[in-house]
mmCIF file of C-alpha atoms in Angstrom:
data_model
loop_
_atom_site.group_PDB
_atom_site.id
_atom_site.type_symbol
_atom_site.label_atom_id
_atom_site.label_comp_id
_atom_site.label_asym_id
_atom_site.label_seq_id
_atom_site.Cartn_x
_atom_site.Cartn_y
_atom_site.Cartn_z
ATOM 1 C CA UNK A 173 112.158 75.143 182.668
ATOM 2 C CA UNK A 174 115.633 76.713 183.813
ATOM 3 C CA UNK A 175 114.664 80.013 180.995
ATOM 4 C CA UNK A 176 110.892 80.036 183.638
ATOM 5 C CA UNK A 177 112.671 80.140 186.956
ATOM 6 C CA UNK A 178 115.253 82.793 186.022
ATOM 7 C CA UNK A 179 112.377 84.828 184.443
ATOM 8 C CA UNK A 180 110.254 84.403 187.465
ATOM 9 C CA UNK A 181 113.798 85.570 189.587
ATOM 10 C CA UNK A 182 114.870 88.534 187.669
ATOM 11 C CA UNK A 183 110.772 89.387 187.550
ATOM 12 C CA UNK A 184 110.819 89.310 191.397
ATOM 13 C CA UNK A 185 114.511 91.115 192.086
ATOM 14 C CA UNK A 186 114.048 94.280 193.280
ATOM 15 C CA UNK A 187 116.401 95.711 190.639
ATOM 16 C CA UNK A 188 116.196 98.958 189.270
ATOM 17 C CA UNK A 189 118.416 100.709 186.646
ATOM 18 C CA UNK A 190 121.960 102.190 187.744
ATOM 19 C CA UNK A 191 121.610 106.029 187.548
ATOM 20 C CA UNK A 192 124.333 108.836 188.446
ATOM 21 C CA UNK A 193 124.494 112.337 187.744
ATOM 22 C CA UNK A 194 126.040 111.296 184.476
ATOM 23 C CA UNK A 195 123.340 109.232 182.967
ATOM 24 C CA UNK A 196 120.710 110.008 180.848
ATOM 25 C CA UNK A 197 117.270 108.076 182.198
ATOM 26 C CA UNK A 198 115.476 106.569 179.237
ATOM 27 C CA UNK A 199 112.754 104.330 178.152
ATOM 28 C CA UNK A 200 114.946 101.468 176.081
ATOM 29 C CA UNK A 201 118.385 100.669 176.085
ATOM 30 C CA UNK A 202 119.007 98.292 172.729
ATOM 31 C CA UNK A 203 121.857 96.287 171.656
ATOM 32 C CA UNK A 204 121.351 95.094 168.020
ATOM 33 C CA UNK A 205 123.551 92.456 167.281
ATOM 34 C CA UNK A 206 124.232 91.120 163.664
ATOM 35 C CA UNK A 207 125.576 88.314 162.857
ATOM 36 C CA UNK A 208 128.920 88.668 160.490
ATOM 37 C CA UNK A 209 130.344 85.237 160.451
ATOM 38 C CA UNK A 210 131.985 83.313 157.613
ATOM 39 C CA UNK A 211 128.671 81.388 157.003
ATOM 40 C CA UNK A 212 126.804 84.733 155.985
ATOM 41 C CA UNK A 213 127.313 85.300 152.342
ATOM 42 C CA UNK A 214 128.419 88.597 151.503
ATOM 43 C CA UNK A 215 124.483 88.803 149.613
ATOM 44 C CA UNK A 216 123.242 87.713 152.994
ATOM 45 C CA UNK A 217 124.977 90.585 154.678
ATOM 46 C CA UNK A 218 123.880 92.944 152.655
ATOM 47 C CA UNK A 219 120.039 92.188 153.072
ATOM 48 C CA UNK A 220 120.336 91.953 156.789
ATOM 49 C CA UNK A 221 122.323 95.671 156.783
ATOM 50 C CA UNK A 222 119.551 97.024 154.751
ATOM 51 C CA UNK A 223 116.975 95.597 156.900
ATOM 52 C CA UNK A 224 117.758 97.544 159.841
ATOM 53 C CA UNK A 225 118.434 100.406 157.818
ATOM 54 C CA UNK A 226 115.244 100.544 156.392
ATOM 55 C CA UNK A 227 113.562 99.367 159.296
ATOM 56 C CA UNK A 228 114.630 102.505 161.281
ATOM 57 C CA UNK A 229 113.078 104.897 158.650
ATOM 58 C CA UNK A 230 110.106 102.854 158.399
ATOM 59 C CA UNK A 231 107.561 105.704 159.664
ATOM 60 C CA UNK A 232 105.836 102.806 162.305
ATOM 61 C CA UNK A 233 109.082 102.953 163.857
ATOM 62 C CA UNK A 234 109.766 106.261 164.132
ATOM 63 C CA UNK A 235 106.598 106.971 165.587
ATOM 64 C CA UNK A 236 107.417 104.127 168.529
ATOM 65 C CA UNK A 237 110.475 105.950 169.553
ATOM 66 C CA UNK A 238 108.264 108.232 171.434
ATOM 67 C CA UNK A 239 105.622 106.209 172.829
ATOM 68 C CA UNK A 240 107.566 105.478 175.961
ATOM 69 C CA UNK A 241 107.064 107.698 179.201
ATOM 70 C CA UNK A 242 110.371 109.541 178.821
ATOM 71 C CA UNK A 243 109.590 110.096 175.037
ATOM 72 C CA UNK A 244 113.296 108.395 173.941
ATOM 73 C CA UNK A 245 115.172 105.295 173.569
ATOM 74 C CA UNK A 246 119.212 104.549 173.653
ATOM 75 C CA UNK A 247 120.132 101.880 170.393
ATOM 76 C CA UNK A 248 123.486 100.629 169.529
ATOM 77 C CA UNK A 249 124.794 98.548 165.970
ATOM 78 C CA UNK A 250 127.160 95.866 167.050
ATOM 79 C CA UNK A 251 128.278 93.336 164.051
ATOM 80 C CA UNK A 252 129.840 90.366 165.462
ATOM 81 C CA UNK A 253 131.457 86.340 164.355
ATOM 82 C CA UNK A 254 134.050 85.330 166.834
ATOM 83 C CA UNK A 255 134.501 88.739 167.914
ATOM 84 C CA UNK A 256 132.994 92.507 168.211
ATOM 85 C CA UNK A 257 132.975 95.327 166.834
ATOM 86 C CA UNK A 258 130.920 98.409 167.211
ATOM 87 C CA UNK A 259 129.380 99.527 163.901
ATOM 88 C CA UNK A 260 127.075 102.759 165.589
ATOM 89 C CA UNK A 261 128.175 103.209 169.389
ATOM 90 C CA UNK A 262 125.119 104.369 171.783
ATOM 91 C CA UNK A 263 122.818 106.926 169.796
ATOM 92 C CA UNK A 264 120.075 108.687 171.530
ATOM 93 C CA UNK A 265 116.671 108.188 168.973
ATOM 94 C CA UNK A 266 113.519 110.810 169.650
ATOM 95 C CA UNK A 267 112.487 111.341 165.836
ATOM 96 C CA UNK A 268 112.440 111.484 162.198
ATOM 97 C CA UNK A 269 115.730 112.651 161.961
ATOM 98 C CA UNK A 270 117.314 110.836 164.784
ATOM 99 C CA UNK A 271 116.577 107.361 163.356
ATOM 100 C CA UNK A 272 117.641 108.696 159.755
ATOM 101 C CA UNK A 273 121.312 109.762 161.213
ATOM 102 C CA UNK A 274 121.528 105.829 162.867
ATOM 103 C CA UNK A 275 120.027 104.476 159.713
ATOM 104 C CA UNK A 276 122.432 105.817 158.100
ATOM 105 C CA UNK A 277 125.413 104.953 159.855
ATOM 106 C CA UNK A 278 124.438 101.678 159.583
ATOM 107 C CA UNK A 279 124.609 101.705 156.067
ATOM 108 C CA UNK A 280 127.940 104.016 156.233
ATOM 109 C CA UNK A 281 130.006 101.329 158.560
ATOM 110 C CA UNK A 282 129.183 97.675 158.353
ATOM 111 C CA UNK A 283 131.500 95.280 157.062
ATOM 112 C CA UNK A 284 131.996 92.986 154.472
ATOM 113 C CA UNK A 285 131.725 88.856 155.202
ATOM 114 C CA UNK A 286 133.977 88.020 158.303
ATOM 115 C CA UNK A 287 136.197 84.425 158.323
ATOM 116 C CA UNK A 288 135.291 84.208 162.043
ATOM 117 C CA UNK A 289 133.374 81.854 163.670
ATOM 118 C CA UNK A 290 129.707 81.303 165.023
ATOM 119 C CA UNK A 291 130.580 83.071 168.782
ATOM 120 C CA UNK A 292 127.264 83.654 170.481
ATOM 121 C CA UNK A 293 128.494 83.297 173.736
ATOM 122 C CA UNK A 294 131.002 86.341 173.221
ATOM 123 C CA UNK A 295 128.653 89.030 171.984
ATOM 124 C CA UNK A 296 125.865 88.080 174.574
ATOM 125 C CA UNK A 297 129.340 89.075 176.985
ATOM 126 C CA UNK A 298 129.806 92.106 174.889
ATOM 127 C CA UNK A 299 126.369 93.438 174.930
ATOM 128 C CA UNK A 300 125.936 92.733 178.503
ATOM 129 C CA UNK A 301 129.252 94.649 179.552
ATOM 130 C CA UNK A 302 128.144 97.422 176.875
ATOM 131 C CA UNK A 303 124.708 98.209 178.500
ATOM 132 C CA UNK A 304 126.216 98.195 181.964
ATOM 133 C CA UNK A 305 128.975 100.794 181.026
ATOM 134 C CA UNK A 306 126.777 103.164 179.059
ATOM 135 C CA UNK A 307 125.807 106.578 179.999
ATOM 136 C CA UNK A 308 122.384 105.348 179.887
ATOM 137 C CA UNK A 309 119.983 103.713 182.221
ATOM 138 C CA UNK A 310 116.137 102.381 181.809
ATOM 139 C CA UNK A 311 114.015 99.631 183.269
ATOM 140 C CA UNK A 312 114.081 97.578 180.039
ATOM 141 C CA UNK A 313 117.467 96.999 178.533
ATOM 142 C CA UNK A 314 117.404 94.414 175.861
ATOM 143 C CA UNK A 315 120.644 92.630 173.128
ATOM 144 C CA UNK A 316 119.121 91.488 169.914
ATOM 145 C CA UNK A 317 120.693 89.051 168.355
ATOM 146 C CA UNK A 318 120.556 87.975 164.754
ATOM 147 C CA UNK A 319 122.253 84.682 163.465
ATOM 148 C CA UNK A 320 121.955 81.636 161.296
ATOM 149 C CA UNK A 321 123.288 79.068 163.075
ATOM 150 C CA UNK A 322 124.633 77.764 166.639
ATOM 151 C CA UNK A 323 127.540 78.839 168.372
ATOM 152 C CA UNK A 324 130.485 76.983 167.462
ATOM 153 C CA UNK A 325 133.715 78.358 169.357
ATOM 154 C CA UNK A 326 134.188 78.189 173.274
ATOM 155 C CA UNK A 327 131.757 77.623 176.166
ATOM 156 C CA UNK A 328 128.087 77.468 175.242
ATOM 157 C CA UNK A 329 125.928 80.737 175.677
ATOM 158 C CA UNK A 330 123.559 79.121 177.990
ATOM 159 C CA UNK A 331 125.352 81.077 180.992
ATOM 160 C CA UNK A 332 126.563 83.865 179.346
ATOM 161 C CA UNK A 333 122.217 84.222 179.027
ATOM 162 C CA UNK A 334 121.796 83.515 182.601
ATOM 163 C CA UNK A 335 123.949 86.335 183.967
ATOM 164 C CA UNK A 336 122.802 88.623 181.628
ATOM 165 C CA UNK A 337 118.647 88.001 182.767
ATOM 166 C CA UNK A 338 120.266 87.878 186.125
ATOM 167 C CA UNK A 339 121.402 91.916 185.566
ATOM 168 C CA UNK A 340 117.969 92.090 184.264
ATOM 169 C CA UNK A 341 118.917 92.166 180.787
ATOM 170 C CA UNK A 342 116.403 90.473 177.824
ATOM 171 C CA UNK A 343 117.532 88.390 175.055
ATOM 172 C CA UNK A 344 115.875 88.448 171.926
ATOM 173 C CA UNK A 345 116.771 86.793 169.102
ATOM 174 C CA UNK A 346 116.290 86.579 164.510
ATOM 175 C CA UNK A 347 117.386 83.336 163.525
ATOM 176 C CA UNK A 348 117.830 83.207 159.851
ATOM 177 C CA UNK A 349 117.732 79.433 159.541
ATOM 178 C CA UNK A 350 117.316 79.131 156.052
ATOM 179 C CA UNK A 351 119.772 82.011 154.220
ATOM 180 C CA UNK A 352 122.791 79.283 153.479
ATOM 181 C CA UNK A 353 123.552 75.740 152.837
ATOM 182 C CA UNK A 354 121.867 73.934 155.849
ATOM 183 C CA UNK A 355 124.592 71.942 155.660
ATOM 184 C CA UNK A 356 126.900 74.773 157.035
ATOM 185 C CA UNK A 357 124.673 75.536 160.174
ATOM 186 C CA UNK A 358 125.225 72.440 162.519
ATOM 187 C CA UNK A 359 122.666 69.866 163.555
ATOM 188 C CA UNK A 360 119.933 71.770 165.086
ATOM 189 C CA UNK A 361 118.090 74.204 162.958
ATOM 190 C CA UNK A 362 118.814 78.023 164.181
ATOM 191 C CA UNK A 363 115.141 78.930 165.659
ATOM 192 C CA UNK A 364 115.056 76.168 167.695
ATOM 193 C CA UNK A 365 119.503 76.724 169.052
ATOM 194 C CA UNK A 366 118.022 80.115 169.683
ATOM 195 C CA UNK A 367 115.400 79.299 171.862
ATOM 196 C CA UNK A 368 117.358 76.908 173.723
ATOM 197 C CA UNK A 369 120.026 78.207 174.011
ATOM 198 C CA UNK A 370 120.444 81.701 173.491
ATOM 199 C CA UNK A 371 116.862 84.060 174.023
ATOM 200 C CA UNK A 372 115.331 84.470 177.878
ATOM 201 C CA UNK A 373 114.423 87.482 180.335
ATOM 202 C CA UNK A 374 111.011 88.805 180.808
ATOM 203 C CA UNK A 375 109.133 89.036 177.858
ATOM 204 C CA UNK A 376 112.036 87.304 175.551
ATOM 205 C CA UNK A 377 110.911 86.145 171.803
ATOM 206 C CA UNK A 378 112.063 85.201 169.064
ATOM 207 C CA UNK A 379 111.313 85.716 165.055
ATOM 208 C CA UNK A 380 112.574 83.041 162.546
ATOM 209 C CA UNK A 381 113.327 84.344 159.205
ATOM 210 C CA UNK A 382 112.565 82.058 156.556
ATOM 211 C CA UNK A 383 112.835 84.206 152.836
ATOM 212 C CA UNK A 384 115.405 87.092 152.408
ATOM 213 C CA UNK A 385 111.797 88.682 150.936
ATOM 214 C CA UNK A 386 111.027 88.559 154.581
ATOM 215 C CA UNK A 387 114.038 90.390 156.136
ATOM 216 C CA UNK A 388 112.672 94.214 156.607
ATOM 217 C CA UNK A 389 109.194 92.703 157.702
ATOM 218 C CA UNK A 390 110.885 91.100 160.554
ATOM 219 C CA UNK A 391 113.161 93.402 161.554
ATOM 220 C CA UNK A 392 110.412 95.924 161.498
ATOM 221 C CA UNK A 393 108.346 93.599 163.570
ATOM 222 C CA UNK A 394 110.578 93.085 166.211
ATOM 223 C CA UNK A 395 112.007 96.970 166.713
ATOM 224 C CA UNK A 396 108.340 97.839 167.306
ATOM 225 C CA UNK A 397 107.714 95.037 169.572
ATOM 226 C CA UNK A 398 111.039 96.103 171.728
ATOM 227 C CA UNK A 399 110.244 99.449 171.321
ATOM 228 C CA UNK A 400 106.558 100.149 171.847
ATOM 229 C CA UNK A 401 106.318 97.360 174.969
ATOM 230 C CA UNK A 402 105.536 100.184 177.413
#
């Protein structure tokens, strides 16, 4: 009930982008947001880094990048556990050889298994701060978030989600419930956290992965459902 009355509030806010001489106007503004904590196997890491590798040169996506009015979207790479760091800053994606160069830097700077903690609450902060400081600005502006299990350091994200719809920012979300020991994860199974806790804003969804086999379908899935939702 609370995620329907802040949809039906940011839907009805006469908000509109922030624009100066300085920004570039665009259809998309993207934070994806993978999940590096300690309860990601390194093997686990690696799938989910070559998901959204792959996913970018997947020729369905390309194709979306310039299905939009404007013809271009603004994407960042953010890996996160109980902190941030910022794998491909802002990148400017129009074609072929665009989403190659991000795919690729991707591959070129992600990291290797971090000890940290679950911190869901910090990178919805991060994300939020990063698409209202960008050189950017578009009617839908979106952090994905992929994650296996709930957040387990600090304040919940619940408000951390409320601001951000507030700004007119949309959570989405790729729980990966089943990719470690259950027993690791907490009590509530990740798709369900998620969309409790941690997804909202118009036209918020999730996608549970269940199979590492399923990774790159997902990811895939969800990139053109951000991108092409013109």
């Amino acid at each position: 009930m609370r995620n329907l009355l802040l949809f039906l509030v940011a839907a009805t806010m006469p908000w509109a982008p922030p624009s100066s001489a300085g920004q570039l106007a665009v259809d998309l503004e993207l934070v994806l947001a993978a999940d590096i904590s300690f309860s990601m196997s390194d093997e686990n890491l690696a799938v989910q880094t070559d998901g959204y590798a792959q996913a970018f040169r997947d020729p369905e996506v390309v194709a979306a990048l310039s299905t939009g009015p404007l013809g271009q979207i603004a994407v960042s790479y953010v890996e996160w556990s109980d902190g941030q760091r910022v794998v491909v800053p802002w990148t400017l994606l129009r074609n072929r050889a665009d989403a190659e160069r991000f795919a690729s830097r991707i591959m070129a700077g992600s990291a290797k298994r971090s000890a940290g903690t679950t911190y869901i609450t910090g990178v919805i902060r991060f994300g939020t701060r990063m698409i209202e400081e960008n050189d950017f600005a578009a009617l839908r502006r979106v952090i994905d978030i992929s994650g296996n299990g709930e957040n387990n350091r600090g304040e919940a994200p619940d408000r951390a989600r409320d601001l951000a719809i507030l700004r007119g920012i949309t959570i989405n979300g790729l729980p990966m419930p089943t990719w470690v020991d259950p027993r690791r994860l907490g009590e509530v199974p990740a798709d369900i956290y998620y969309r409790d806790h941690v997804i909202g804003g118009p036209g918020a969804f999730l996608l549970k992965v269940d199979d590492r086999a399923n990774v790159l379908r997902s990811i895939k899935s969800k990139l053109l459902r951000e991108i092409a939702a013109n």
